Coordinates of C-alpha atoms in Angstrom, one line a residue:
Chain A
X1358 CA -6.4 81.4 -183.4
X1359 CA -10.2 81.3 -183.0
X1360 CA -13.3 81.1 -185.2
X1361 CA -16.5 82.9 -184.3
X1362 CA -19.5 83.6 -186.6
X1363 CA -22.6 85.7 -185.9
X1364 CA -25.7 85.6 -188.3
X1365 CA -28.5 87.9 -188.3
X1366 CA -31.7 86.6 -190.2
X1367 CA -35.3 88.1 -189.9
X1368 CA -36.2 85.3 -187.4
X1369 CA -33.5 86.3 -185.0
X1370 CA -29.6 85.8 -184.1
X1371 CA -27.2 83.0 -184.2
X1372 CA -23.7 83.0 -182.5
X1373 CA -21.3 80.2 -182.8
X1374 CA -17.7 80.1 -181.3
X1375 CA -14.9 77.6 -180.7
X1376 CA -12.9 77.2 -177.4
X1377 CA -9.4 76.7 -178.4
X1378 CA -6.7 79.2 -177.5
X1379 CA -3.0 78.9 -178.1
X1380 CA 0.2 80.6 -177.8
X1381 CA 2.3 78.4 -179.8
X1382 CA 1.4 74.8 -180.6
X1383 CA 2.4 73.5 -177.3
X1384 CA 0.5 76.1 -175.2
X1385 CA -3.0 75.1 -176.0
X1386 CA -6.0 75.7 -173.5
X1387 CA -9.7 75.6 -173.7
X1388 CA -11.6 78.8 -172.9
X1389 CA -15.2 79.8 -173.7
X1390 CA -15.1 82.9 -176.0
X1391 CA -18.9 83.6 -175.6
X1392 CA -20.2 85.8 -173.1
X1393 CA -23.9 86.5 -172.3
X1394 CA -25.2 89.7 -170.7
X1395 CA -28.9 89.3 -169.7
X1396 CA -30.1 92.6 -168.3
X1397 CA -33.5 92.6 -166.6
X1398 CA -34.8 90.2 -169.3
X1399 CA -35.2 93.2 -171.4
X1400 CA -32.0 93.4 -173.2
X1401 CA -30.0 90.4 -174.2
X1402 CA -26.4 90.9 -175.4
X1403 CA -23.9 88.3 -176.6
X1404 CA -20.2 88.9 -177.2
X1405 CA -17.7 86.5 -178.8
X1406 CA -14.1 87.4 -179.0
X1407 CA -10.9 86.7 -180.9
X1408 CA -7.3 87.8 -180.4
X1409 CA -5.2 88.3 -177.3
X1410 CA -6.9 86.5 -174.4
X1411 CA -5.6 88.9 -171.7
X1412 CA -7.2 91.7 -173.6
X1413 CA -10.5 90.1 -174.2
X1414 CA -10.8 88.9 -170.6
X1415 CA -9.9 92.4 -169.4
X1416 CA -12.5 94.0 -171.7
X1417 CA -15.3 91.5 -170.4
X1418 CA -14.3 92.1 -166.8
X1419 CA -14.6 95.8 -167.4
X1420 CA -18.0 95.5 -169.1
X1421 CA -19.2 93.5 -166.1
X1422 CA -17.8 96.0 -163.7
X1423 CA -19.2 99.0 -165.3
X1424 CA -22.7 97.6 -165.1
X1425 CA -22.2 96.7 -161.4
X1426 CA -20.9 100.3 -160.7
X1427 CA -23.6 101.9 -162.8
X1428 CA -20.9 103.6 -164.8
X1429 CA -21.7 105.9 -167.7
X1430 CA -22.0 104.4 -170.2
X1431 CA -22.4 100.8 -169.5
X1432 CA -24.1 97.8 -171.3
X1433 CA -27.4 98.4 -169.2
X1434 CA -27.5 102.1 -170.1
X1435 CA -26.7 102.4 -173.7
X1436 CA -29.7 103.2 -175.9
X1437 CA -28.9 100.9 -178.9
X1438 CA -26.5 98.4 -180.5
X1439 CA -24.4 101.2 -182.2
X1440 CA -23.8 102.9 -178.7
X1441 CA -22.8 99.6 -177.2
X1442 CA -20.4 99.0 -180.0
X1443 CA -18.7 102.3 -179.6
X1444 CA -18.4 101.8 -175.8
X1445 CA -16.9 98.3 -176.2
X1446 CA -14.6 99.5 -178.9
X1447 CA -13.2 102.3 -176.7
X1448 CA -12.5 100.0 -173.8
X1449 CA -10.8 97.6 -176.0
X1450 CA -8.5 100.3 -177.6
X1451 CA -7.7 101.6 -174.0
X1452 CA -6.7 98.1 -172.8
X1453 CA -4.8 97.3 -175.8
X1454 CA -2.9 100.7 -175.5
X1455 CA -2.1 100.2 -171.8
X1456 CA -0.1 97.1 -172.6
X1457 CA 1.2 97.9 -176.0
X1458 CA 3.2 100.9 -174.8
X1459 CA 6.5 99.1 -174.0
X1460 CA 6.0 96.1 -176.1
X1461 CA 6.4 96.2 -179.8
X1462 CA 7.0 92.5 -180.4
X1463 CA 3.7 91.2 -179.1
X1464 CA 0.0 91.8 -180.5
X1465 CA -2.5 92.8 -177.9
X1466 CA -5.1 93.2 -180.5
X1467 CA -8.7 91.6 -180.1
X1468 CA -11.8 91.7 -182.1
X1469 CA -15.4 91.2 -181.0
X1470 CA -18.7 90.2 -182.3
X1471 CA -21.4 91.9 -180.4
X1472 CA -25.1 91.4 -181.0
X1473 CA -28.5 91.0 -179.3
X1474 CA -31.7 92.9 -178.8
X1475 CA -31.9 96.0 -176.7
X1476 CA -35.6 96.7 -175.6
X1477 CA -37.7 97.0 -178.7
X1478 CA -34.9 97.9 -181.0
X1479 CA -34.4 95.6 -184.0
X1480 CA -31.9 92.9 -183.0
X1481 CA -28.5 93.2 -184.8
X1482 CA -24.9 92.3 -184.7
X1483 CA -21.7 94.2 -185.2
X1484 CA -18.0 93.4 -185.8
X1485 CA -15.7 95.6 -183.5
X1486 CA -12.2 95.8 -185.0
X1487 CA -9.0 96.1 -182.8
X1488 CA -8.9 99.7 -183.7
X1489 CA -12.3 100.2 -182.0
X1490 CA -14.5 100.9 -185.0
X1491 CA -17.3 98.5 -186.2
X1492 CA -19.4 97.3 -189.0
X1493 CA -22.7 95.6 -189.2
X1494 CA -24.5 93.2 -191.6
X1495 CA -26.4 93.9 -194.8
X1496 CA -29.2 92.0 -196.6
X1497 CA -26.5 90.5 -198.9
X1498 CA -24.0 89.7 -196.2
X1499 CA -26.3 88.7 -193.1
X1500 CA -23.2 87.5 -191.2
X1501 CA -20.0 88.6 -189.5
X1502 CA -16.8 86.5 -188.7
X1503 CA -13.7 87.0 -186.5
X1504 CA -10.6 84.8 -186.3
X1505 CA -9.8 82.2 -188.9
X1506 CA -12.6 83.2 -191.2
X1507 CA -11.6 81.8 -194.7
X1508 CA -12.4 78.1 -194.6
X1509 CA -15.9 78.6 -193.2
X1510 CA -16.9 81.4 -195.5
X1511 CA -18.1 79.7 -198.6
X1512 CA -21.0 77.8 -196.9
X1513 CA -22.3 81.0 -195.4
X1514 CA -22.3 82.7 -198.8
X1515 CA -24.1 79.9 -200.4
X1516 CA -26.9 79.3 -197.7
X1517 CA -27.7 82.5 -195.8
X1518 CA -30.3 85.0 -196.8
X1519 CA -32.4 87.3 -194.5
X1520 CA -35.3 84.9 -194.7
X1521 CA -33.4 81.8 -193.7
X1522 CA -34.9 80.2 -190.6
X1523 CA -33.2 80.2 -187.3
X1524 CA -32.6 76.3 -187.4
X1525 CA -31.0 76.5 -190.9
X1526 CA -29.0 79.4 -189.8
X1527 CA -27.8 77.5 -186.8
X1528 CA -26.9 74.5 -188.8
X1529 CA -25.1 76.6 -191.3
X1530 CA -23.0 78.2 -188.5
X1531 CA -22.0 74.6 -187.4
X1532 CA -21.1 73.5 -190.8
X1533 CA -19.0 76.6 -191.2
X1534 CA -17.3 75.7 -187.8
X1535 CA -16.8 72.1 -189.0
X1536 CA -15.0 73.3 -192.2
X1537 CA -12.7 75.6 -190.1
X1538 CA -11.7 73.0 -187.5
X1539 CA -11.0 70.4 -190.2
X1540 CA -8.5 72.7 -191.9
X1541 CA -7.1 74.6 -188.9
X1542 CA -5.5 73.1 -185.8
X1543 CA -6.0 76.1 -183.7
X1544 CA -9.7 76.0 -184.0
X1545 CA -11.3 73.3 -181.8
X1546 CA -14.1 72.2 -179.6
X1547 CA -16.1 72.6 -177.3
X1548 CA -18.4 74.4 -179.8
X1549 CA -20.8 76.9 -178.4
X1550 CA -24.0 77.8 -180.1
X1551 CA -26.4 80.6 -179.0
X1552 CA -29.7 81.4 -180.8
X1553 CA -32.1 84.1 -180.0
X1554 CA -35.4 84.5 -181.7
X1555 CA -36.5 88.1 -182.4
X1556 CA -38.5 89.7 -179.6
X1557 CA -38.3 86.5 -177.4
X1558 CA -35.7 87.9 -175.1
X1559 CA -34.6 84.2 -174.5
X1560 CA -31.3 82.9 -175.5
X1561 CA -31.0 79.2 -176.3
X1562 CA -27.4 78.0 -175.5
X1563 CA -25.9 74.6 -176.6
X1564 CA -22.3 73.3 -176.2
X1565 CA -21.0 70.5 -178.3
X1566 CA -17.9 68.8 -176.9
X1567 CA -15.4 67.0 -179.1
X1568 CA -17.2 63.6 -178.7
X1569 CA -20.7 65.0 -179.0
X1570 CA -22.6 62.5 -180.9
X1571 CA -24.5 65.0 -183.0
X1572 CA -21.4 66.9 -183.9
X1573 CA -19.7 63.7 -185.0
X1574 CA -22.6 62.7 -187.0
X1575 CA -22.8 66.1 -188.6
X1576 CA -19.0 65.9 -189.6
X1577 CA -19.6 62.5 -191.0
X1578 CA -22.7 63.3 -192.9
X1579 CA -21.1 66.5 -194.5
X1580 CA -18.1 64.5 -195.7
X1581 CA -20.1 62.0 -197.3
X1582 CA -22.6 64.4 -198.9
X1583 CA -19.8 66.6 -200.4
X1584 CA -18.1 63.6 -201.9
X1585 CA -21.5 62.4 -203.3
X1586 CA -22.2 66.0 -204.8
X1587 CA -18.6 66.1 -206.2
X1588 CA -19.2 62.8 -208.1
X1589 CA -22.3 64.3 -209.8
X1590 CA -20.4 67.2 -211.4
X1591 CA -20.0 67.3 -215.1
X1592 CA -16.6 65.8 -216.2
X1593 CA -14.1 68.2 -217.4
X1594 CA -15.0 69.9 -220.7
X1595 CA -18.5 68.1 -220.8
X1596 CA -21.3 70.6 -221.3
X1597 CA -24.7 69.2 -220.1
X1598 CA -27.7 69.8 -222.4
X1599 CA -29.8 72.8 -221.2
X1600 CA -32.8 71.9 -219.3
X1601 CA -36.1 72.9 -220.9
Chain B
X1027 CA -2.9 87.4 -205.3
X1028 CA -2.9 84.2 -207.3
X1029 CA -4.1 80.7 -206.6
X1030 CA -2.1 77.7 -208.2
X1031 CA -2.6 74.0 -207.3
X1032 CA -0.6 70.9 -208.5
X1033 CA -1.7 67.5 -207.9
X1034 CA 0.4 64.2 -208.1
X1035 CA -1.4 61.1 -208.5
X1036 CA -0.4 57.6 -209.5
X1037 CA -1.8 58.2 -212.9
X1038 CA 0.1 61.5 -213.4
X1039 CA 0.1 65.1 -212.6
X1040 CA -2.4 68.0 -212.8
X1041 CA -1.5 71.7 -212.7
X1042 CA -4.1 74.5 -212.4
X1043 CA -3.6 78.3 -212.2
X1044 CA -5.5 81.5 -212.6
X1045 CA -4.4 84.6 -214.5
X1046 CA -5.1 87.6 -212.5
X1047 CA -2.4 89.9 -211.3
X1048 CA -2.9 93.0 -209.2
X1049 CA -1.0 95.7 -207.5
X1050 CA -3.9 97.4 -205.7
X1051 CA -7.4 96.9 -206.7
X1052 CA -7.3 99.3 -209.6
X1053 CA -4.2 98.0 -211.1
X1054 CA -5.4 94.5 -212.4
X1055 CA -4.0 92.8 -215.4
X1056 CA -4.1 89.4 -217.0
X1057 CA -1.0 87.2 -217.2
X1058 CA -0.6 83.5 -217.6
X1059 CA 1.2 82.1 -214.5
X1060 CA 2.0 78.6 -216.1
X1061 CA 5.1 78.0 -218.0
X1062 CA 5.9 74.8 -219.9
X1063 CA 9.3 73.4 -220.8
X1064 CA 9.4 70.6 -223.2
X1065 CA 12.9 69.5 -223.6
X1066 CA 13.4 66.9 -226.5
X1067 CA 10.1 65.3 -225.7
X1068 CA 12.1 63.3 -222.9
X1069 CA 11.5 65.8 -220.1
X1070 CA 8.4 67.9 -219.6
X1071 CA 8.5 70.4 -216.9
X1072 CA 5.7 72.8 -215.8
X1073 CA 6.1 75.8 -213.6
X1074 CA 3.3 78.0 -212.1
X1075 CA 4.1 81.0 -210.0
X1076 CA 2.7 83.3 -207.3
X1077 CA 4.0 86.5 -205.9
X1078 CA 6.0 89.5 -207.3
X1079 CA 5.4 89.6 -211.0
X1080 CA 8.8 91.0 -212.0
X1081 CA 10.6 88.4 -209.9
X1082 CA 8.6 85.5 -211.5
X1083 CA 9.0 86.9 -215.0
X1084 CA 12.9 87.4 -214.3
X1085 CA 13.1 83.9 -213.1
X1086 CA 11.3 82.3 -216.0
X1087 CA 13.5 84.5 -218.5
X1088 CA 16.6 83.2 -216.7
X1089 CA 15.6 79.6 -217.0
X1090 CA 15.0 80.0 -220.6
X1091 CA 18.3 81.8 -221.2
X1092 CA 20.3 79.2 -219.3
X1093 CA 18.8 76.4 -221.6
X1094 CA 19.8 78.3 -224.6
X1095 CA 23.1 79.0 -223.4
X1096 CA 23.8 75.6 -222.1
X1097 CA 24.7 77.1 -218.8
X1098 CA 25.6 74.7 -215.9
X1099 CA 23.1 73.7 -214.5
X1100 CA 20.0 74.4 -216.5
X1101 CA 16.6 72.6 -216.9
X1102 CA 17.8 70.5 -219.6
X1103 CA 20.9 69.2 -217.7
X1104 CA 19.5 68.6 -214.1
X1105 CA 19.3 65.0 -213.3
X1106 CA 16.1 65.0 -211.4
X1107 CA 13.3 67.3 -210.0
X1108 CA 15.1 67.7 -206.7
X1109 CA 18.1 69.2 -208.6
X1110 CA 15.7 71.3 -210.7
X1111 CA 14.1 72.7 -207.6
X1112 CA 17.4 73.6 -206.1
X1113 CA 18.5 75.4 -209.1
X1114 CA 15.1 77.4 -209.6
X1115 CA 15.2 78.2 -205.9
X1116 CA 18.8 79.6 -206.1
X1117 CA 17.8 81.7 -209.1
X1118 CA 14.7 83.1 -207.3
X1119 CA 16.7 84.0 -204.3
X1120 CA 19.4 85.9 -206.3
X1121 CA 16.8 87.8 -208.2
X1122 CA 14.9 88.8 -205.0
X1123 CA 18.1 89.9 -203.3
X1124 CA 19.1 92.0 -206.3
X1125 CA 16.0 94.2 -206.0
X1126 CA 15.4 94.0 -202.2
X1127 CA 18.7 95.6 -201.4
X1128 CA 17.5 99.2 -201.1
X1129 CA 13.7 98.6 -200.8
X1130 CA 12.4 97.5 -197.5
X1131 CA 8.7 98.5 -198.2
X1132 CA 8.0 96.2 -201.2
X1133 CA 7.9 92.5 -201.2
X1134 CA 9.9 90.9 -204.1
X1135 CA 9.1 87.4 -202.8
X1136 CA 7.8 84.8 -205.2
X1137 CA 7.0 81.1 -204.8
X1138 CA 6.7 78.4 -207.5
X1139 CA 5.2 75.0 -208.1
X1140 CA 7.5 73.0 -210.3
X1141 CA 6.7 69.6 -211.7
X1142 CA 6.9 67.1 -214.4
X1143 CA 8.7 64.2 -215.5
X1144 CA 12.5 64.0 -216.3
X1145 CA 13.5 60.9 -218.5
X1146 CA 12.3 57.7 -216.7
X1147 CA 12.3 59.2 -213.3
X1148 CA 9.0 59.0 -211.5
X1149 CA 6.9 62.2 -212.2
X1150 CA 6.7 64.6 -209.2
X1151 CA 5.9 68.0 -208.0
X1152 CA 7.5 70.5 -205.6
X1153 CA 6.8 73.8 -204.0
X1154 CA 9.6 76.3 -203.9
X1155 CA 9.5 78.7 -201.2
X1156 CA 10.7 82.5 -201.5
X1157 CA 13.7 81.4 -199.5
X1158 CA 14.7 79.0 -202.1
X1159 CA 14.0 75.7 -200.3
X1160 CA 11.3 73.2 -201.3
X1161 CA 9.0 70.5 -200.3
X1162 CA 7.2 67.8 -202.2
X1163 CA 3.9 65.8 -201.8
X1164 CA 3.1 62.7 -199.7
X1165 CA 0.6 59.9 -200.0
X1166 CA -1.6 61.8 -197.5
X1167 CA -1.1 65.1 -199.0
X1168 CA -0.9 64.6 -202.8
X1169 CA -1.1 68.2 -203.8
X1170 CA 0.6 71.5 -203.3
X1171 CA -0.8 75.1 -203.3
X1172 CA 0.7 78.6 -203.6
X1173 CA -1.1 81.9 -203.4
X1174 CA -4.6 82.2 -202.0
X1175 CA -4.8 78.6 -200.8
X1176 CA -7.4 78.4 -197.9
X1177 CA -10.7 78.6 -199.8
X1178 CA -9.8 75.9 -202.2
X1179 CA -8.2 73.5 -199.7
X1180 CA -11.1 71.5 -198.1
X1181 CA -12.1 69.8 -201.4
X1182 CA -8.7 68.7 -202.2
X1183 CA -8.5 67.1 -198.7
X1184 CA -11.7 65.4 -199.2
X1185 CA -11.3 64.1 -202.7
X1186 CA -7.7 63.4 -203.5
X1187 CA -5.9 60.0 -203.0
X1188 CA -2.9 58.5 -204.9
X1189 CA -5.2 56.3 -206.8
X1190 CA -7.5 59.1 -207.9
X1191 CA -7.8 59.2 -211.7
X1192 CA -6.4 62.1 -213.7
X1193 CA -9.9 63.2 -214.8
X1194 CA -11.1 63.3 -211.3
X1195 CA -8.0 65.1 -210.2
X1196 CA -8.5 67.8 -213.0
X1197 CA -12.1 68.2 -211.9
X1198 CA -11.1 68.6 -208.2
X1199 CA -8.4 71.2 -209.1
X1200 CA -11.2 73.2 -211.1
X1201 CA -13.6 73.0 -208.2
X1202 CA -10.9 74.1 -205.9
X1203 CA -10.2 77.1 -208.2
X1204 CA -14.0 77.8 -208.4
X1205 CA -14.2 78.0 -204.6
X1206 CA -11.3 80.4 -204.5
X1207 CA -12.5 82.7 -207.2
X1208 CA -15.8 82.9 -205.6
X1209 CA -14.3 84.1 -202.4
X1210 CA -11.3 86.2 -203.4
X1211 CA -11.5 88.9 -206.0
X1212 CA -7.8 88.9 -206.7
X1213 CA -8.1 85.3 -208.3
X1214 CA -9.6 85.3 -211.8
X1215 CA -10.0 83.8 -215.2
X1216 CA -8.7 82.7 -217.7
X1217 CA -8.1 79.4 -215.7
X1218 CA -5.4 77.2 -217.2
X1219 CA -5.3 73.3 -216.7
X1220 CA -2.4 71.2 -217.7
X1221 CA -2.3 67.5 -217.2
X1222 CA 0.3 64.8 -217.9
X1223 CA -0.1 61.1 -217.8
X1224 CA 2.8 59.3 -216.4
X1225 CA 5.4 58.1 -218.9
X1226 CA 3.5 59.8 -221.8
X1227 CA 5.7 62.9 -222.0
X1228 CA 2.6 64.7 -223.4
X1229 CA 1.1 67.7 -221.8
X1230 CA -2.6 68.3 -222.2
X1231 CA -3.2 72.1 -222.0
X1232 CA -6.8 73.7 -221.6
X1233 CA -7.7 77.4 -221.0
X1234 CA -11.0 78.2 -219.6
X1235 CA -12.1 82.0 -220.2
X1236 CA -14.5 83.9 -218.0
X1237 CA -17.4 83.1 -220.3
X1238 CA -16.3 79.4 -221.0
X1239 CA -19.6 77.4 -221.1
X1240 CA -18.2 74.5 -219.3
X1241 CA -16.7 76.6 -216.5
X1242 CA -20.0 78.5 -216.0
X1243 CA -21.8 75.0 -216.0
X1244 CA -19.4 73.7 -213.3
X1245 CA -19.9 76.7 -211.1
X1246 CA -23.7 76.4 -211.5
X1247 CA -23.8 72.7 -210.8
X1248 CA -21.5 72.9 -207.8
X1249 CA -23.5 75.7 -206.3
X1250 CA -26.7 73.8 -206.7
X1251 CA -25.2 70.4 -205.5
X1252 CA -23.8 72.0 -202.3
X1253 CA -27.0 73.4 -201.4
X1254 CA -28.8 70.2 -202.0
X1255 CA -26.2 68.4 -199.9
X1256 CA -26.7 71.0 -197.0
X1257 CA -30.4 70.5 -197.0
X1258 CA -29.8 66.7 -196.5
X1259 CA -27.9 67.2 -193.2
X1260 CA -29.4 66.1 -189.9
X1261 CA -31.1 69.1 -188.2
X1262 CA -29.1 70.6 -185.1
X1263 CA -29.3 68.2 -182.3
X1264 CA -30.8 65.3 -184.3
X1265 CA -28.9 62.1 -184.1
X1266 CA -29.8 59.8 -186.9
X1267 CA -30.3 56.1 -186.1
X1268 CA -27.2 54.1 -186.7
X1269 CA -27.1 52.2 -190.0
X1270 CA -27.2 48.3 -189.8

C-alpha cells in the first residue's frame, strides 16, 4: 500500500508521499513515489503514484521519454493540467492493459496525483484513476488522496480551506501522513514533502527519514495533544452550559 | 455499512453501535444492531452485528428460539464466552450457506461482536468472523471493531488501556463513533451505548438520536479541541528545545 496526499490552497500546492512498497509483508522495499518535472522553469509538474510499482515506473519512464523525443503530446507540450491528466491517464491504461491480457490474478492498477503550474495557468491538482479518468479539487474539498486514505482523512477535513496558508497545509499533510503510518504497516518513511507557491515556479522539497528529529517531535507532540484534547471533552451525558 | 466497537477494561465492558443500514444509497433504513440477552440476571450477553441484515436477523432469531426451546447448546446453557462464540459462529455459517448456495453475486456475510459476563467468569468480548471463527482482546488491544473500522481506530489506540475507567472508555467509544460518522455516510444515528461493570450483572443502556444535545455538544467540542491541538504543533522543520 501507499499513502499520498495533494493539497491545493490559494497560496499554492502541497504534495506528500510515503516511500514503502510491498508485495506481501516480507517483500518490503523503499521507493520514492514522487516525481518532479521541471520544464524550462516555466512549468512545474509533480506526480505521486500508488498501486502496481511496475506500472507506475513504466508510466514515469514513458512520460520522460516522450518529453525527450518531443512526442505529441508530452508534458512539455500540453496546454493545461486537464490535457496533462488525459495524457497520463491514457498511458497508464495502455500499460495496464499490456500486462493484464493474460493475467487475471494480479492487479496492474495504478493511480496518480498530478499537479503543478503550467505557464500562467492557475495551479491545480488532479487524481487520475486506474481507468484513466480524473477528478480535481473543489473549494469544499481542497485535497486529493490515493492509497490508504481513510486514517489520514479526518484531519484534512477539519483543517483545510482555500485560504489556509502553505505552512499550515504542509503541517496538515504531515499529520495526515503520521496518522496513516501509525495505523497501517504498509505506509512508511522516508516521507517526502513538496510545496510550490503560486506563480513562484519553485518547488521546495523535503525528505523526512524514520529517525528525523522533526518528524519524531511531531508524532510525539500530536500524541500528547490529542490525549489532552480528549481529556477536556464533556463526560458522557453531561451537557455544558451554553456560552453567552 | 455499519460501525460497532466493543471495549474490555478491568472495570467492565462497553459496547457502541450505530443504526444505519443500507443497500445502495437510496435504500437506507434505521435498525438497532445491538441485542441484549439477560438470562436469570446471572448471565448478561450483548451482541452487535455488521453485514447482511437478513443474516444477522436470522441469527438473532435462532439464538432466541434456542433459548426458548432449551436446545443444546443455547446461550443459557453454554459454560463460557468461548463456547458461546463457537455456537454463534456455527449458526451464522449455517445461515449464510443456506442462502449462498445459488447466489454468487450477493454477500450474505455477517460478523458479530459478542460479550458479557457468564456467572462468575471474567467478563470478555469476542469478534466472530463470517467464517465462524473468533478472536478476543489482549492487554495491548483492549477493543474489537466490526464494520467501517478505520476512521474510528486511532482514538481507541491512543486512549484505551486495561486500567481505563468505564466512563472514559464509554467516551472513547463515542468519539470513535463520531469520527466514523463524520467520514462515512453509511454510519449514522441513533447511536447505542451499553456498559456493564464487572460482577454487577447490570447493563446500562443509552440511545443518542441525531438531535441529541449531548452528542451534538460532543461533536462540536471535539472539532474545536482537535483544531486547537493542531494549532499547537511545532511548525514544519522546527525542533522544539528538549524539556529538562
